[in-house]
XYZ file of C-alpha atoms in Angstrom:
490
model
C 5.808 -11.898 -6.361
C 8.780 -14.079 -6.813
C 6.849 -16.908 -8.288
C 6.959 -16.841 -12.147
C 3.361 -17.688 -12.419
C 0.364 -18.508 -10.329
C -1.927 -21.482 -10.818
C -5.725 -21.493 -10.139
C -7.786 -24.326 -8.724
C -8.209 -25.879 -12.092
C -4.416 -26.211 -12.651
C -4.319 -23.581 -15.443
C -1.580 -21.027 -15.191
C -2.616 -17.509 -14.550
C -0.961 -14.535 -16.178
C 2.069 -13.107 -14.281
C 1.619 -9.526 -12.674
C 4.138 -8.318 -15.190
C 1.831 -9.391 -18.022
C -1.184 -7.883 -16.632
C 0.740 -4.613 -16.071
C 2.015 -4.590 -19.513
C -1.422 -4.609 -21.030
C -2.661 -2.049 -18.587
C 0.228 0.359 -19.890
C -0.711 -0.615 -23.537
C -4.363 0.394 -22.892
C -3.081 3.720 -21.229
C -0.854 4.480 -24.239
C -3.851 3.825 -26.540
C -5.904 6.228 -24.458
C -3.545 9.027 -25.118
C -4.451 8.868 -28.795
C -8.095 8.974 -28.222
C -8.500 11.280 -25.299
C -7.155 14.842 -25.591
C -4.607 16.280 -23.012
C -5.479 19.314 -20.868
C -4.185 21.252 -17.992
C -5.083 23.707 -15.279
C -3.550 26.845 -13.778
C -1.865 26.728 -10.493
C -1.971 29.412 -7.808
C -0.542 29.740 -4.272
C -2.854 29.564 -1.251
C -1.795 32.571 0.806
C -2.793 30.878 4.106
C -0.784 27.688 3.645
C 1.698 28.650 1.072
C 0.802 25.476 -0.966
C 0.157 25.306 -4.635
C -3.518 24.612 -5.436
C -5.400 23.952 -8.690
C -7.642 26.761 -10.077
C -10.951 24.910 -10.490
C -12.326 26.769 -13.519
C -9.076 27.070 -15.385
C -9.044 23.862 -17.505
C -7.624 24.262 -20.942
C -7.457 21.641 -23.552
C -4.138 21.307 -25.418
C -4.403 21.963 -29.163
C -1.691 19.648 -30.360
C -2.057 15.908 -30.056
C -0.568 14.308 -27.032
C -0.597 10.585 -28.025
C 2.609 8.785 -26.921
C 4.789 7.269 -29.619
C 5.847 3.685 -29.755
C 9.430 4.679 -28.868
C 10.780 8.064 -27.863
C 14.313 9.462 -28.030
C 16.107 11.915 -26.015
C 14.682 10.905 -22.742
C 11.075 11.327 -23.968
C 8.054 9.202 -23.077
C 7.102 6.469 -25.310
C 5.148 3.115 -24.837
C 8.388 1.135 -24.911
C 10.120 3.588 -22.519
C 7.459 3.202 -19.798
C 9.503 0.499 -17.755
C 12.702 2.608 -17.509
C 10.943 5.902 -17.073
C 8.725 4.574 -14.348
C 11.599 3.070 -12.384
C 13.668 6.266 -12.374
C 10.695 8.531 -11.627
C 10.255 10.385 -8.427
C 12.854 10.847 -5.629
C 14.209 9.255 -2.431
C 11.140 10.432 -0.608
C 8.723 8.078 -2.427
C 7.058 7.698 -5.854
C 9.024 5.008 -7.696
C 12.642 5.164 -7.156
C 12.459 5.765 -3.405
C 10.045 2.909 -2.733
C 12.158 0.599 -5.021
C 15.255 1.188 -3.285
C 13.461 0.901 0.157
C 12.269 -2.624 -0.758
C 15.598 -3.755 -2.220
C 17.652 -2.427 0.789
C 15.269 -3.657 3.429
C 15.173 -7.057 1.786
C 18.919 -7.148 1.929
C 18.882 -6.419 5.564
C 16.292 -8.851 6.414
C 18.173 -11.476 4.440
C 21.107 -11.112 6.931
C 18.508 -11.418 9.846
C 16.922 -14.654 8.289
C 20.265 -16.262 7.433
C 21.479 -15.889 11.194
C 18.657 -18.353 12.056
C 17.611 -16.229 15.084
C 14.086 -15.593 13.700
C 13.427 -19.357 13.137
C 14.739 -20.355 16.660
C 12.888 -17.511 18.304
C 9.589 -18.356 16.555
C 9.966 -22.088 17.516
C 10.656 -20.994 21.086
C 7.779 -18.638 21.289
C 5.314 -21.151 19.870
C 6.444 -23.603 22.450
C 5.839 -21.182 25.407
C 2.677 -19.583 24.210
C 0.647 -22.360 22.538
C -2.609 -21.152 23.788
C -2.094 -17.354 23.418
C -1.684 -17.014 19.556
C -5.340 -16.060 19.296
C -4.494 -12.703 20.785
C -1.901 -11.810 18.117
C -4.348 -10.910 15.328
C -6.750 -8.566 17.283
C -3.900 -6.603 18.958
C -1.757 -6.294 15.794
C -4.881 -5.457 13.652
C -5.971 -2.614 15.845
C -2.439 -1.269 16.346
C -1.681 -1.081 12.507
C -5.140 0.452 11.903
C -4.360 3.102 14.476
C -1.079 3.683 12.626
C -2.845 4.277 9.246
C -5.367 6.484 10.934
C -2.966 8.650 12.962
C 0.089 9.020 10.873
C -0.827 7.567 7.449
C 1.135 4.354 7.811
C 1.438 2.551 4.557
C 5.007 1.865 3.115
C 6.079 0.943 6.688
C 3.866 -2.243 6.520
C 6.219 -3.760 3.900
C 8.934 -4.118 6.679
C 6.419 -5.529 9.159
C 5.194 -8.172 6.697
C 8.845 -9.330 6.553
C 9.011 -9.413 10.341
C 5.682 -11.226 10.967
C 5.511 -13.691 8.077
C 7.670 -16.342 9.741
C 5.714 -16.046 12.997
C 2.277 -16.270 11.220
C 3.321 -19.203 9.082
C 4.701 -21.047 12.311
C 1.569 -20.477 14.237
C -0.555 -21.963 11.409
C -1.865 -18.992 9.486
C -0.826 -17.960 5.986
C 0.882 -15.054 4.086
C -2.477 -13.622 3.284
C -3.307 -13.379 6.946
C 0.094 -11.443 7.405
C -0.958 -8.969 4.822
C -4.491 -8.495 6.177
C -3.107 -7.887 9.747
C -0.552 -5.408 8.499
C -1.132 -3.536 5.292
C -5.021 -4.046 4.992
C -5.312 -2.830 8.710
C -3.277 0.262 7.888
C -5.367 1.142 4.858
C -8.589 0.644 6.737
C -7.270 3.213 9.329
C -6.005 5.418 6.404
C -9.478 5.341 4.713
C -11.506 6.041 7.972
C -9.004 8.432 9.566
C -9.937 11.501 11.556
C -6.481 13.177 11.496
C -4.258 11.615 8.868
C -1.876 14.558 7.915
C -1.196 13.085 4.424
C -4.817 12.817 3.294
C -7.586 14.160 5.493
C -5.787 17.228 6.697
C -4.617 18.158 3.225
C -8.098 17.522 1.721
C -9.715 19.639 4.422
C -7.186 22.451 3.945
C -7.782 22.601 0.270
C -11.558 22.426 0.614
C -11.508 25.214 3.105
C -12.763 22.975 5.913
C -11.455 23.422 9.440
C -8.654 20.938 10.081
C -9.659 17.946 12.274
C -13.381 18.886 11.951
C -15.942 16.191 11.788
C -13.698 14.026 14.228
C -16.634 12.381 16.057
C -18.220 10.970 12.926
C -14.931 9.760 11.536
C -13.834 8.118 14.757
C -17.147 6.219 14.878
C -16.500 5.263 11.188
C -12.957 4.045 12.042
C -14.369 1.842 14.843
C -16.892 0.211 12.593
C -14.539 -0.291 9.621
C -11.822 -1.688 11.877
C -14.196 -4.066 13.506
C -15.561 -5.393 10.224
C -11.871 -5.825 8.990
C -10.853 -7.553 12.190
C -13.852 -10.088 12.184
C -13.274 -10.866 8.469
C -9.556 -11.427 9.285
C -10.152 -13.618 12.293
C -12.665 -15.899 10.515
C -10.336 -16.299 7.524
C -7.320 -16.967 9.731
C -9.272 -19.486 11.943
C -10.382 -21.317 8.717
C -6.818 -21.473 7.402
C -5.468 -22.671 10.687
C -7.977 -25.565 10.827
C -7.605 -26.471 7.096
C -4.257 -24.910 5.656
C -4.903 -26.275 2.103
C -7.785 -23.724 1.751
C -5.268 -20.937 1.548
C -4.975 -19.502 -1.924
C -1.282 -19.137 -1.325
C -0.936 -22.705 0.207
C 1.842 -24.149 -2.163
C 4.109 -21.127 -1.667
C 3.502 -20.899 2.049
C 4.356 -24.651 2.468
C 7.819 -24.062 0.980
C 8.411 -21.409 3.553
C 7.196 -23.665 6.350
C 9.459 -26.445 5.133
C 12.480 -24.121 5.083
C 11.630 -23.062 8.728
C 10.999 -26.688 9.935
C 14.341 -27.697 8.413
C 15.952 -25.393 11.088
C 13.783 -26.787 13.843
C 16.619 -28.869 15.228
C 18.661 -25.725 16.165
C 18.594 -24.898 19.766
C 17.798 -21.387 20.958
C 20.923 -19.880 22.503
C 22.363 -16.648 23.766
C 23.376 -15.671 20.389
C 19.699 -15.846 19.355
C 18.751 -13.632 22.163
C 21.424 -11.030 21.228
C 20.401 -10.962 17.758
C 16.646 -10.855 18.397
C 17.202 -8.028 21.060
C 19.130 -6.036 18.290
C 16.401 -6.767 15.961
C 13.628 -5.530 18.160
C 15.587 -2.608 19.275
C 15.740 -1.679 15.528
C 12.031 -2.041 15.176
C 11.477 0.198 18.181
C 13.939 2.652 16.683
C 11.790 2.698 13.433
C 8.524 3.059 15.268
C 9.981 6.070 17.433
C 11.408 7.667 14.312
C 8.047 7.526 12.480
C 5.998 8.820 15.399
C 8.364 11.181 17.129
C 10.650 12.369 14.273
C 8.559 12.000 11.171
C 10.863 9.502 9.492
C 9.967 8.303 6.139
C 11.421 6.200 3.392
C 14.935 7.482 3.379
C 15.488 7.200 7.149
C 13.665 3.952 7.607
C 15.595 2.234 4.808
C 18.742 3.485 6.501
C 17.518 2.213 9.894
C 16.828 -1.280 8.556
C 20.306 -1.213 6.779
C 21.984 -0.312 10.163
C 19.971 -3.134 11.851
C 21.251 -5.652 9.263
C 24.900 -4.395 9.880
C 24.485 -4.913 13.635
C 22.882 -8.393 13.328
C 25.683 -9.386 10.770
C 28.382 -8.191 13.187
C 26.837 -10.203 16.017
C 26.636 -13.255 13.895
C 30.215 -12.977 12.697
C 31.643 -12.363 16.178
C 29.742 -15.372 17.496
C 31.118 -17.355 14.646
C 27.618 -18.315 13.530
C 28.344 -16.726 10.029
C 31.411 -15.727 7.989
C 31.763 -12.329 6.621
C 31.199 -13.538 3.215
C 28.053 -15.263 4.452
C 26.672 -11.901 5.589
C 27.337 -10.433 2.267
C 25.775 -13.302 0.485
C 22.690 -13.069 2.714
C 22.200 -9.445 1.944
C 22.470 -10.102 -1.831
C 20.020 -12.856 -1.712
C 17.564 -11.067 0.384
C 17.734 -8.047 -2.078
C 17.402 -10.498 -5.130
C 14.272 -11.959 -3.632
C 12.490 -8.687 -3.540
C 13.812 -7.375 -6.741
C 10.599 -8.446 -8.779
C 8.458 -6.500 -6.316
C 10.619 -3.416 -6.583
C 10.523 -3.567 -10.489
C 6.726 -3.752 -10.478
C 6.427 -0.728 -8.359
C 8.478 1.255 -10.834
C 6.696 -0.206 -13.876
C 3.356 0.704 -12.363
C 4.485 4.372 -12.153
C 4.958 4.054 -15.710
C 1.129 4.003 -16.213
C 0.940 7.536 -14.836
C 3.908 8.689 -16.825
C 2.260 7.401 -20.063
C -0.888 9.280 -19.404
C 1.058 12.504 -19.094
C 1.939 12.629 -15.301
C 0.092 13.912 -12.319
C 0.861 17.621 -12.432
C -2.168 19.720 -12.809
C -0.393 22.481 -14.689
C 1.179 19.942 -17.331
C -0.820 18.619 -20.364
C -2.120 15.194 -19.449
C -5.002 12.802 -20.072
C -5.555 12.519 -16.370
C -6.441 16.248 -16.214
C -8.952 15.850 -19.061
C -10.573 12.712 -17.381
C -10.770 14.795 -14.037
C -12.306 17.724 -15.675
C -15.137 16.008 -17.687
C -15.851 13.655 -14.722
C -16.292 16.599 -12.490
C -18.685 18.230 -15.032
C -20.820 15.053 -15.325
C -21.156 14.593 -11.605
C -22.386 18.240 -11.341
C -25.485 17.522 -13.361
C -26.901 14.839 -10.997
C -29.043 14.970 -7.767
C -27.462 15.517 -4.519
C -27.251 12.068 -3.004
C -26.192 10.505 -6.355
C -23.553 13.192 -6.785
C -22.040 12.403 -3.377
C -21.878 8.671 -4.240
C -20.362 9.395 -7.628
C -17.770 11.535 -6.044
C -16.859 8.389 -3.978
C -16.838 6.253 -7.193
C -14.726 8.785 -8.907
C -12.087 9.190 -6.204
C -11.978 5.300 -6.060
C -11.291 4.994 -9.872
C -8.798 7.967 -9.932
C -6.826 6.380 -7.151
C -5.739 3.735 -9.701
C -3.641 6.430 -11.469
C -2.659 8.582 -8.397
C -2.138 6.138 -5.486
C -0.655 8.917 -3.251
C -3.170 10.362 -0.819
C -1.675 13.794 -0.754
C -1.223 13.816 -4.552
C -4.848 12.881 -5.202
C -5.943 15.408 -2.807
C -3.981 18.197 -4.424
C -5.319 17.206 -7.939
C -9.019 16.487 -7.215
C -10.093 18.493 -4.251
C -9.771 21.961 -5.945
C -12.549 20.692 -8.272
C -14.582 18.418 -5.998
C -14.969 21.191 -3.282
C -16.643 23.883 -5.341
C -18.572 21.118 -7.147
C -20.022 19.996 -3.846
C -21.343 23.535 -3.348
C -23.094 23.536 -6.722
C -24.877 20.193 -6.019
C -25.807 20.978 -2.516
C -23.283 18.533 -0.788
C -21.273 19.892 2.154
C -17.571 20.259 1.567
C -17.058 17.857 4.567
C -18.877 15.182 2.556
C -16.589 15.809 -0.454
C -13.669 15.229 1.855
C -15.238 12.046 3.202
C -15.793 10.791 -0.345
C -12.186 11.509 -1.223
C -10.681 9.733 1.871
C -12.791 6.570 1.519
C -12.337 6.381 -2.214
C -8.535 6.991 -1.882
C -7.846 4.636 1.010
C -10.041 1.595 0.391
C -9.152 1.033 -3.235
C -5.429 0.849 -1.901
C -6.313 -2.672 -0.931
C -6.363 -3.960 -4.565
C -4.958 -1.504 -7.001
C -1.774 -2.845 -8.617
C -0.350 0.748 -8.939
C -0.047 1.122 -5.088
C 3.641 0.667 -4.204
C 2.826 -0.197 -0.670
C 0.502 -3.113 -1.676
C 2.747 -4.574 -4.321
C 5.663 -4.259 -1.887
C 3.849 -6.261 0.808
C 2.619 -8.822 -1.544
C 6.055 -9.119 -2.883
C 7.659 -9.856 0.479
C 4.891 -12.211 1.354
C 5.279 -14.064 -2.099
C 1.622 -13.477 -2.996
C 0.817 -13.019 -6.632
C -1.376 -10.026 -7.246
C -4.011 -12.056 -9.218
C -4.307 -14.475 -6.279
C -4.628 -11.462 -3.885
C -7.277 -9.713 -6.178
C -9.331 -12.837 -6.310
C -9.200 -13.267 -2.424
C -9.773 -9.563 -1.486
C -12.696 -9.066 -3.928
C -15.389 -9.973 -1.507
C -13.896 -8.026 1.246
C -13.553 -4.938 -1.053
C -17.245 -5.268 -1.963
C -18.032 -5.213 1.836
C -15.847 -2.304 2.455
C -17.154 -0.265 -0.506
C -20.734 -0.842 0.517
C -20.166 0.172 3.921
C -18.314 3.323 2.763
C -21.242 4.147 0.538
C -23.590 3.784 3.416
C -21.548 6.133 5.488
C -21.695 8.834 2.645
C -25.407 8.418 2.448
C -25.807 8.965 6.174
C -23.369 11.864 5.898
C -25.524 13.555 3.247
C -28.674 12.794 5.201
C -27.415 14.517 8.343
C -25.687 17.247 6.338
C -22.252 16.346 7.888
C -20.248 19.443 8.435
C-alpha cells in the first residue's frame, strides 16, 4: 500500500486505493439520502446473557437520516468520515486498535529488519535447504488454515506476512504468495470452520442451534476448501518461481529483492543467531498467548513491541547498531505501514456514514437488512438458502467482523429459515461462508488491508488477481449449501 499508484499491463496508472475508498464513501453518503434509516429492539438472552436483536421489531425512523456534507460538534458528515473512522472503536479492534497494532508492529519489525539478521538468516537458510523449499507452502498453508478454523485467526496474519515476506522473496516466490499462504489460508479456515468461537459458535448460539453441532460436515468442508486453496497457491507459486515477471506485483517485489541482495555480502554471525533466537522466541510467545491465553490486539502489539526492544538491545550491545539507529529504524518501520493503517480507519468510515452497526440505533444498514430478509422469505427453499449466502456475502462488505455480523443478521436469518423450510444449521452455514470468503477481497477488512499493506500490494492489483480464485471459492460454497439443503443438514 505504500506505492502511490499501481500500473496495469498497458502502462496506464490505476486509481490508488485511497481514491477508490473515497468514492465508495461518497456512494454511501448518497445512499443515506435515498434509503430511510431504521432500527430494531434489543433484548437479553437469559441463557447466554448476550444482547440479541428482536426479529419482528424493525421500525423506520420518521426523520430523515441523510448525512450532511460537513458536521459540527463531533457529528457525522461526509467530510468527517476519515477522522471519525480513524478514531472509532477501541483498543480491542475495529479501527483504532487495528491501526495502532499495524503501526506499532511495523516499528518493531523495522528494528528487526535494520539489524540485518533476517537477511543474513534467509541467505543462510536458502544455502542449506535449496531443495526443501517446496515443503514450505503446504505446511504453512495448512497451519494457517487450522488457525483460522480453530481460533478465528485473522489480524494475526499481518505480523506473519512481515515475517515471511523476506523468506518468500528470497526463495523465488512473490508477495502475493506470502498473502495467500498466510491471510488467505486463515480466511479459508475461518469460512469453513467447525468450531470458530468468533463466528460459528456465536451464530449457532443466536440461532438456537447446539454449539459445535454439524461438526462432521464442516470438517469435510474445511478439508476440501483447504485443499482447493493449497493447490491453487502451489500452482501459482511454481509459475512465479519459474517466471518471476508474471507476478502482478513484480516491480515492487524486485525492489525488495534488490534491497535483500545488497546485504548478501554480510556474513552470518553469532549476533545474527542471538537476534533470530530472540525473534523466534517472540513469535512462539505470540502463538502461545493467542492459543493458551486468548491474547488479542492489545497483547500481541505489546508482545511485538517487546520483541523490538530486545532485538534493538542485542544490536546495540553487539555494536551492530547505535541507539539512535534503533530509534530511526522503529520510526521508519512505522512510517512504511502508516498508509495501510490509515486505510483501515477510513474504511470504517463507510459503516459510520451509513449509521453504524448497532441494531438498536437508526441506520441505513438496518433498513437494508430488514428488506433483504423480507425479500428472501418469498422465494423457494433452495433459492432462499443460496440468497442467504449471497446476502451475507454482500453484507460483510459493511460489517467485516464475524461476531458483529452474526449479532446483527442471525436474529433475522434464523427465524426466516424456519419460514422458508431451511434448517437453522443451513442458515448458520450460509452466514459463515458468506462472512469468511468475502474477507479475501473486501477493502473494508482491516486484516486484508493490513496484510496487503505490509506486503506492498495495491488493493486493485490484489482484486484483479484474486477474482478467479474468489469465483472458484464462492461456487464451491454454493455447492455445499445446495448439498446441505438436500440432506436437510441439522
